[in-house]
Coordinates of C-alpha atoms in Angstrom, one line a residue:
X938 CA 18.3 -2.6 -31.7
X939 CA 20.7 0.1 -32.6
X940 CA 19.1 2.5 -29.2
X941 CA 20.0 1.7 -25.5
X942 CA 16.9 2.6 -25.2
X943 CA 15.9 -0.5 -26.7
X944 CA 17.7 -2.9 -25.6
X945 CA 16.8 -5.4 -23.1
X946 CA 18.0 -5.7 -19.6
X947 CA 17.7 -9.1 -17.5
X948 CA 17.1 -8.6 -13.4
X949 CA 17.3 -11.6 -12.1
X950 CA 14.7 -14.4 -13.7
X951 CA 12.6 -11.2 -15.6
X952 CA 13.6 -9.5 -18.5
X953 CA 12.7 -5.8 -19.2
X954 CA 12.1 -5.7 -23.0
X955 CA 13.1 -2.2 -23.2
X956 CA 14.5 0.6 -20.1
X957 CA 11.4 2.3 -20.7
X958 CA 10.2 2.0 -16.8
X959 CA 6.5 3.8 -15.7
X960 CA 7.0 5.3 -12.2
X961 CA 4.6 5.2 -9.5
X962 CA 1.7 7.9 -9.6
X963 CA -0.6 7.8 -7.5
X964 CA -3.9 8.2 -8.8
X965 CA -6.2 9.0 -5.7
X966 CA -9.1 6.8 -7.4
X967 CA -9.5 4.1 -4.7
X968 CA -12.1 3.4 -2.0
X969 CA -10.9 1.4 0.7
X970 CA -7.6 0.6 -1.1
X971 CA -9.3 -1.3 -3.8
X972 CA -8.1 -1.2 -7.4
X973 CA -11.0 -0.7 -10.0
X974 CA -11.3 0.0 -14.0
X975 CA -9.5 3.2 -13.7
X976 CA -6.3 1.4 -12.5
X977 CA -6.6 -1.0 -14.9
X978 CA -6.5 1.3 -17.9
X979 CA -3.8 3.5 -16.7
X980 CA -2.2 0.6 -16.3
X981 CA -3.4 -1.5 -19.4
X982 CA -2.8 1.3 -21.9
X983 CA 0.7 2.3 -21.1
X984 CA 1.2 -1.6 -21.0
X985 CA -0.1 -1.3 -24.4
X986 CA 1.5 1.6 -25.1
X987 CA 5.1 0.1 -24.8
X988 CA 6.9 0.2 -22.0
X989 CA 8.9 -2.6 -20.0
X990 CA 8.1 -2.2 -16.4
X991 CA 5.2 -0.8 -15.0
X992 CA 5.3 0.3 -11.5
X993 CA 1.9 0.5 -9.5
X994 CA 1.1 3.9 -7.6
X995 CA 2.2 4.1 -3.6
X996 CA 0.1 1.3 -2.4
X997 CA -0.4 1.5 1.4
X998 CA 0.9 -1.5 3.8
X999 CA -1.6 -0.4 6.1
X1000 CA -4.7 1.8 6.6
X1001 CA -2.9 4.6 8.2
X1002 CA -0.1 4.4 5.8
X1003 CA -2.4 6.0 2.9
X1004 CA -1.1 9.3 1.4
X1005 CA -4.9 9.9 1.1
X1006 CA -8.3 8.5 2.0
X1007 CA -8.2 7.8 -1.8
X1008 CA -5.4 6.0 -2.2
X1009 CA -4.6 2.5 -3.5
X1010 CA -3.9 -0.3 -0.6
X1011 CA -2.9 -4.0 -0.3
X1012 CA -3.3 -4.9 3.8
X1013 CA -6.2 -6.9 3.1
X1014 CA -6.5 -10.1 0.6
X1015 CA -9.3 -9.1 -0.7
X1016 CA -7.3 -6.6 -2.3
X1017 CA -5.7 -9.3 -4.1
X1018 CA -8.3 -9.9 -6.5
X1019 CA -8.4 -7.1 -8.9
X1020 CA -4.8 -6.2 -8.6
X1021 CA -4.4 -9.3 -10.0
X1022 CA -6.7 -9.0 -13.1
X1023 CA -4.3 -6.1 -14.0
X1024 CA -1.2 -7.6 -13.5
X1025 CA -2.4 -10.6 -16.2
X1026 CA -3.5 -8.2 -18.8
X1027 CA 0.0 -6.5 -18.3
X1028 CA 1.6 -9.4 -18.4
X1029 CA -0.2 -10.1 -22.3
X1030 CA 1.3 -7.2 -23.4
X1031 CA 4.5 -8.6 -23.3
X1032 CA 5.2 -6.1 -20.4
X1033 CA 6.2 -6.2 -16.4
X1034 CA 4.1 -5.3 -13.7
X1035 CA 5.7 -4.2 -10.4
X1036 CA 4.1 -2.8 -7.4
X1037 CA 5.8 0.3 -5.0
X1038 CA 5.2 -0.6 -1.3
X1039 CA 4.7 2.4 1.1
X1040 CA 3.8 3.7 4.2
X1041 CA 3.5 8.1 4.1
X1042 CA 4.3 8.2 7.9
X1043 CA 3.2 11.9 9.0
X1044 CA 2.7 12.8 5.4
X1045 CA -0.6 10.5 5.5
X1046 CA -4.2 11.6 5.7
X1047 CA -4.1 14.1 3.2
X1048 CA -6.3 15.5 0.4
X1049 CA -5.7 14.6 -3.3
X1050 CA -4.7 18.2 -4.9
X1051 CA -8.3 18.6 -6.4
X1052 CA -9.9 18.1 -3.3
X1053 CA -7.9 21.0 -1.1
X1054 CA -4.6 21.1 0.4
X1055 CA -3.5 19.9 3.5
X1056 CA -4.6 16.8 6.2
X1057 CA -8.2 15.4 6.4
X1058 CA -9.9 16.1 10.0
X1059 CA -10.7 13.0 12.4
X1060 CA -14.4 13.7 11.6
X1061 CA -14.1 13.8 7.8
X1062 CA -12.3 10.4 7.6
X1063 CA -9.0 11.8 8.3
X1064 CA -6.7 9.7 11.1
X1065 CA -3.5 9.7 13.3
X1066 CA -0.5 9.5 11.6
X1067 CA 2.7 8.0 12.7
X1068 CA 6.5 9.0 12.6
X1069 CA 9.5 8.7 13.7
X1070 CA 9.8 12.0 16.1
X1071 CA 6.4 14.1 16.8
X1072 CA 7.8 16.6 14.2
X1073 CA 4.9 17.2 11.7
X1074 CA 5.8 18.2 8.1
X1075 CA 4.4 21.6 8.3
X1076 CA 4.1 24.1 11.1
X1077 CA 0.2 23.8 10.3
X1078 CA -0.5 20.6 10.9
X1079 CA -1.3 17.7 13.3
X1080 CA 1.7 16.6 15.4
X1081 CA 2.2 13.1 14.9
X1082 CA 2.4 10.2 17.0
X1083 CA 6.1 8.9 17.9
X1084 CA 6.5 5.6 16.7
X1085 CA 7.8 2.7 19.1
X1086 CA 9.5 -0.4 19.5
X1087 CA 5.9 -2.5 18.7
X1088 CA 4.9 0.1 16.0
X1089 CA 8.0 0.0 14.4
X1090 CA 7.6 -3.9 14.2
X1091 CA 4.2 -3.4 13.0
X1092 CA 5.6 -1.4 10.0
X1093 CA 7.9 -4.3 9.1
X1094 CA 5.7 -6.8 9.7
X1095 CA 3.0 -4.6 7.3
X1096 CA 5.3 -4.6 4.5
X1097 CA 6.5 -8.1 4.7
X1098 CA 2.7 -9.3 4.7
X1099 CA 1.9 -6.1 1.7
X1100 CA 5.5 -8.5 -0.5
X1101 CA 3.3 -11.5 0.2
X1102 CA -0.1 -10.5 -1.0
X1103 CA 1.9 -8.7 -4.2
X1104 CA 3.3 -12.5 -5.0
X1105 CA -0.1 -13.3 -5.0
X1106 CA -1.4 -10.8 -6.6
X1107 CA 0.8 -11.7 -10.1
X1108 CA 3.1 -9.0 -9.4
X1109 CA 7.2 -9.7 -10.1
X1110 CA 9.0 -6.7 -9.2
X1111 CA 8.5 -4.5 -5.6
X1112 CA 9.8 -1.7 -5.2
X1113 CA 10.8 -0.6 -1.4
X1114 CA 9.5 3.4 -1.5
X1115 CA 11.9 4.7 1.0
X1116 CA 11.5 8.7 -0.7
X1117 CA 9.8 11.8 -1.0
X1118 CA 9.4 12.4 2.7
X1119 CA 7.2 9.2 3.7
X1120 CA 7.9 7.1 6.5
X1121 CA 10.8 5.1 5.9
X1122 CA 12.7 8.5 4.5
X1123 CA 11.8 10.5 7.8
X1124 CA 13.9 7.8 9.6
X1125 CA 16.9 8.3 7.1
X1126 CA 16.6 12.2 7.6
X1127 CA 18.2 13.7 10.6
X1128 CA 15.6 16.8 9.5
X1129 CA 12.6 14.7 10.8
X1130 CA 14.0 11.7 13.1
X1131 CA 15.3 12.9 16.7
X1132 CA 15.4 9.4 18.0
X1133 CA 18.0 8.4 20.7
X1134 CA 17.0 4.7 20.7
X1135 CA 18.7 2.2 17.9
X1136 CA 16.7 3.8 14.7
X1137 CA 17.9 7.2 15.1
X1138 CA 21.4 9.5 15.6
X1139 CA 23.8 8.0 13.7
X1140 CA 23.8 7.2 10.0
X1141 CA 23.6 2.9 10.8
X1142 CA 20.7 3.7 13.2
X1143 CA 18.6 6.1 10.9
X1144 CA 18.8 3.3 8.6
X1145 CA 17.7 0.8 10.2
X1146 CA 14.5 0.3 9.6
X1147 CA 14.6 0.2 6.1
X1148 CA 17.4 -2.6 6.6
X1149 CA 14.4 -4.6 8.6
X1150 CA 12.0 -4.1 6.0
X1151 CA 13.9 -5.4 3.0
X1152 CA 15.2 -8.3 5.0
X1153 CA 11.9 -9.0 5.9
X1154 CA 10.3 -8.8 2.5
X1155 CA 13.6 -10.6 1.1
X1156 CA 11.9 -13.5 4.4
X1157 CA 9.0 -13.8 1.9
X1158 CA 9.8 -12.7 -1.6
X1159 CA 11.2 -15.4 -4.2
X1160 CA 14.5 -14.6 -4.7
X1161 CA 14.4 -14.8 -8.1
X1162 CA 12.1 -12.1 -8.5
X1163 CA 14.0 -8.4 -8.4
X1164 CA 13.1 -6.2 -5.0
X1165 CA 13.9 -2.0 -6.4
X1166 CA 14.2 0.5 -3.4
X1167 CA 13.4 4.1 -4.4
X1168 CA 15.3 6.7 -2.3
X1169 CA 15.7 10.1 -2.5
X1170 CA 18.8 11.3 -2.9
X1171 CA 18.5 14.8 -1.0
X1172 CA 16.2 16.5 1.2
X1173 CA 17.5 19.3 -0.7
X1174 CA 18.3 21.1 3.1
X1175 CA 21.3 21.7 4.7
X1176 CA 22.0 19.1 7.4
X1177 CA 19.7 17.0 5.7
X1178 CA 19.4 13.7 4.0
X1179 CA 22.5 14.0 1.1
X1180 CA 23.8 12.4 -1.9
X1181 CA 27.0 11.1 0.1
X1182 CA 24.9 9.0 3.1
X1183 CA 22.4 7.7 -0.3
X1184 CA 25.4 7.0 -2.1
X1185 CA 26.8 4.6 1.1
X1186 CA 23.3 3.2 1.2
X1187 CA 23.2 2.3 -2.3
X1188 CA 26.2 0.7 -1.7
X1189 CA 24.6 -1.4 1.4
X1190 CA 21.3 -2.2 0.0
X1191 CA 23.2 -3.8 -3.4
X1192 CA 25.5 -5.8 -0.9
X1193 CA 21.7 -7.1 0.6
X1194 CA 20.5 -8.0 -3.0
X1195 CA 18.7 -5.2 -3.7
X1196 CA 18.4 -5.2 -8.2
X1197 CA 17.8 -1.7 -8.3
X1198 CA 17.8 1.9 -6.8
X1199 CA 15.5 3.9 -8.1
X1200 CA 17.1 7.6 -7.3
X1201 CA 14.6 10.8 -7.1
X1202 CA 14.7 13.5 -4.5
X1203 CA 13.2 15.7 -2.3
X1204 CA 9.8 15.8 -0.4
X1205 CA 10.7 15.7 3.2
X1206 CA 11.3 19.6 4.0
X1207 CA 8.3 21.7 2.9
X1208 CA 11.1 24.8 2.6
X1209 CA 13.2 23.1 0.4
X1210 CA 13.8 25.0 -2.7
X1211 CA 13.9 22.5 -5.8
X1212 CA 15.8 23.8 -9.0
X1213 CA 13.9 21.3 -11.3
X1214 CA 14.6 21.5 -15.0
X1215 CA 15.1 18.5 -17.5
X1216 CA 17.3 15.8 -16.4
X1217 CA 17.6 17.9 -12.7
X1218 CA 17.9 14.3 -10.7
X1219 CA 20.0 12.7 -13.2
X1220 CA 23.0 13.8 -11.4
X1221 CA 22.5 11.3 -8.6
X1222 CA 21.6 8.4 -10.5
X1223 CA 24.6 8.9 -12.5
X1224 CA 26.8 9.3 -8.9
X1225 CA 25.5 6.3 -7.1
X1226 CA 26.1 4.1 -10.3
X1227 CA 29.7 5.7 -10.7
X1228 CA 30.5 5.2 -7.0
X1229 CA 29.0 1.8 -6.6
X1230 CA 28.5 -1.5 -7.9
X1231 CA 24.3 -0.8 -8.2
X1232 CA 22.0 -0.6 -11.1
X1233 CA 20.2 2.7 -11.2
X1234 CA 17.0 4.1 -12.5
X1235 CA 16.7 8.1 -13.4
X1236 CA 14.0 10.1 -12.7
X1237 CA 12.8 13.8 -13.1
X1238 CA 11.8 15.6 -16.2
X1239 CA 12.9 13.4 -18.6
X1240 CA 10.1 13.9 -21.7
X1241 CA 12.1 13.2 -24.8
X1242 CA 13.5 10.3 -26.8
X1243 CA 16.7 11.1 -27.2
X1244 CA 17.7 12.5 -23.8
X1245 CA 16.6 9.3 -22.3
X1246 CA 19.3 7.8 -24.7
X1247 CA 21.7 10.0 -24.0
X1248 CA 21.1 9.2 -20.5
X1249 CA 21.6 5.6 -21.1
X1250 CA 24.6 6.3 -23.4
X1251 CA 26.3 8.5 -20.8
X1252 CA 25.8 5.4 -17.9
X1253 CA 24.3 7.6 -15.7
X1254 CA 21.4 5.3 -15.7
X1255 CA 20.3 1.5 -16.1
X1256 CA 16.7 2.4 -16.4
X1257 CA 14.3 5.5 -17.4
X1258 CA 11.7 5.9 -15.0
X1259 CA 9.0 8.0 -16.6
X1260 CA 6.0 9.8 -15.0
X1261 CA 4.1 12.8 -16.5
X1262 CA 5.2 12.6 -20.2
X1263 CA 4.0 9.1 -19.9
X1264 CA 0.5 11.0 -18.5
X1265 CA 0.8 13.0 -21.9
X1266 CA 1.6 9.9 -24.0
X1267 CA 0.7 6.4 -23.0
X1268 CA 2.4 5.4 -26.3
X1269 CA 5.6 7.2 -25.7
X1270 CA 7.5 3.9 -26.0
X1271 CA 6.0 3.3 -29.3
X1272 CA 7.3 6.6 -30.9
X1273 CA 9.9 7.2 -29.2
X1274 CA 11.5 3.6 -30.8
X1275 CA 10.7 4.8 -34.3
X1276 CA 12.2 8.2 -33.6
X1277 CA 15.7 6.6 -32.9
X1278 CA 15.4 4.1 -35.9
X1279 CA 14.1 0.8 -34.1
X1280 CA 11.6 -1.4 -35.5
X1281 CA 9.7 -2.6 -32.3
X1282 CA 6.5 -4.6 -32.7
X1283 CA 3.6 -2.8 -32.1
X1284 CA 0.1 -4.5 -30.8
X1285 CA -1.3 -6.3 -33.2
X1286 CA -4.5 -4.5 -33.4
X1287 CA -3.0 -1.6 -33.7
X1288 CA -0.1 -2.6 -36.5
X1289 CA -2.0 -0.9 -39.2
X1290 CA -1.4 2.6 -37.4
X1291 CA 2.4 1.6 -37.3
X1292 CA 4.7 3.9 -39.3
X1293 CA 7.1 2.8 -41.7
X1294 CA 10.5 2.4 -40.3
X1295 CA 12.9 5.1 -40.9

């Protein structure tokens, strides 16, 4: 291949055929945390379409761990069944299929955007949620419910089982989501965790917990298979979260095996003010792979062909993790290798539709 882009990269016993990575997106489109059809086209098709890795949506450890009523879950086996018809047509494609673990802490029990803003009531199928401090996210809603020592082990214990059921379920790469405000990022944060006890104050205690969860899911995962964590680099807030303390954790979590971080940003401070533009979390990829000895994955506004390769080219990433362009373009892999000169094979059923090379 004469791209980056293009070229394969090994984690472990898998190999990513390209660095072309889909990232999480939650799709609101389960009942009772069960995959369906829907998840396996929007899976299939960019599977299809492409790209190496795909990563599954937020997929709740637990009940009360749901971003939504709607969202996609895996505390139960019987979950197990139609994740795993997905994973084996992903699989086929010659692709990877990966699964992000989570638990949305005081950010849970809320509407998908078309259905209204803000959290569902008790009596509309709405529930408690849990944190680290009883510090909501927003001044209008529901104080939350101050974790302790047997919750926290619950949480841990959730994931652990979620890793095991994932094996199972045909999946080869987890990714840890320790971002965008949800549970395991409002222990990092000083912004939402107040804790005296061991998981809060200083920067070794507000870590903590995500420490206990990848050792635990490291307890149950083969280690041949490649465990991602997905941080975000900065609440974006002074005295919040920063890229110096992700940076140091980076560091930590590559020392504990981690393969990957997969660096975004934001989502724990509702007044945070964002400057998003293309490439805009980049930046902290780029740092944490210049100041440590970890593989990194970019995120944020990255649409285009070229500017992934540029990314690539520049080693301020290992991987290009793609979201909404990859809404707009579940083929984006497949043009994006014959607009930077590489001859990748296309489906076969689709072959005819494949342009000449340039």
């Amino acid at each position: 291949m004469s791209s980056l882009l293009f070229t394969p990269l090994k984690l472990k016993s898998i190999e990513l055929r390209n660095r072309i990575v889909v990232s999480p997106m939650c799709q609101y489109s389960s009942v009772d945390g069960f995959a369906n059809d829907w998840h396996l086209v929007h899976l299939g098709s960019r599977a299809v379409g492409g790209a190496a890795l795909l990563i599954a949506e937020a997929t709740a450890v637990s009940p009360e761990g749901r971003i939504s009523p709607e969202d996609l879950g895996i505390w139960k086996d019987e979950h197990i069944e139609k994740l795993k018809q997905i994973t084996d047509f992903i699989a086929g494609q010659g692709a990877v299929a990966g699964i992000q673990l989570a638990h949305a802490g005081r950010k849970a029990s809320t509407y998908p955007a078309w259905k209204g803003r803000g959290q569902v009531p008790l009596d509309q199928g709405g529930w408690k949620t849990l944190a680290p401090s009883p510090i909501p996210f927003h001044h209008s809603e529901d104080t939350p419910l101050e974790l302790d020592q047997a919750g926290i082990e619950k949480v841990v214990a959730d994931f652990a089982a979620a890793a095991q059921r994932s094996l199972q379920a045909g999946f080869k790469v987890i990714e840890i989501h320790a971002a965008h405000g949800y549970l395991i990022h409002q222990f990092l944060s000083p912004l939402s965790n107040t804790r005296t006890d061991n998981y809060g104050g200083s920067f070794e205690n507000r870590i903590r917990i995500l420490l206990e969860v990848v050792d635990a899911i490291q307890n149950v995962w083969p280690a041949e298979l490649p465990v991602f964590v997905r941080i975000s680099a900065t609440d974006w807030v002074e005295n919040g979260w920063n890229e110096e303390e992700s940076t140091k954790l980076a560091q930590i979590l590559t020392d504990k095996g981690i393969s990957l971080i997969d660096v975004s940003s934001g989502g724990l401070a509702s007044n945070a003010k964002i400057p998003v533009g293309p490439s805009y979390q980049v930046p902290f990829s780029a740092k944490i792979k210049k100041e440590t000895t970890a593989l990194t994955g970019a995120v944020g506004l990255i649409t285009e062909a070229q500017q992934a390769e540029d990314i690539l080219k520049n080693k301020e990433a290992d991987l290009i993790v793609m979201a909404r362009e990859l809404l707009r373009d579940p083929y984006f892999a497949l043009h994006a290798a014959h607009e930077l000169g590489d001859d990748v094979a296309w489906p076969i059923q689709y072959d005819r539709a494949k342009p000449a090379a340039n």
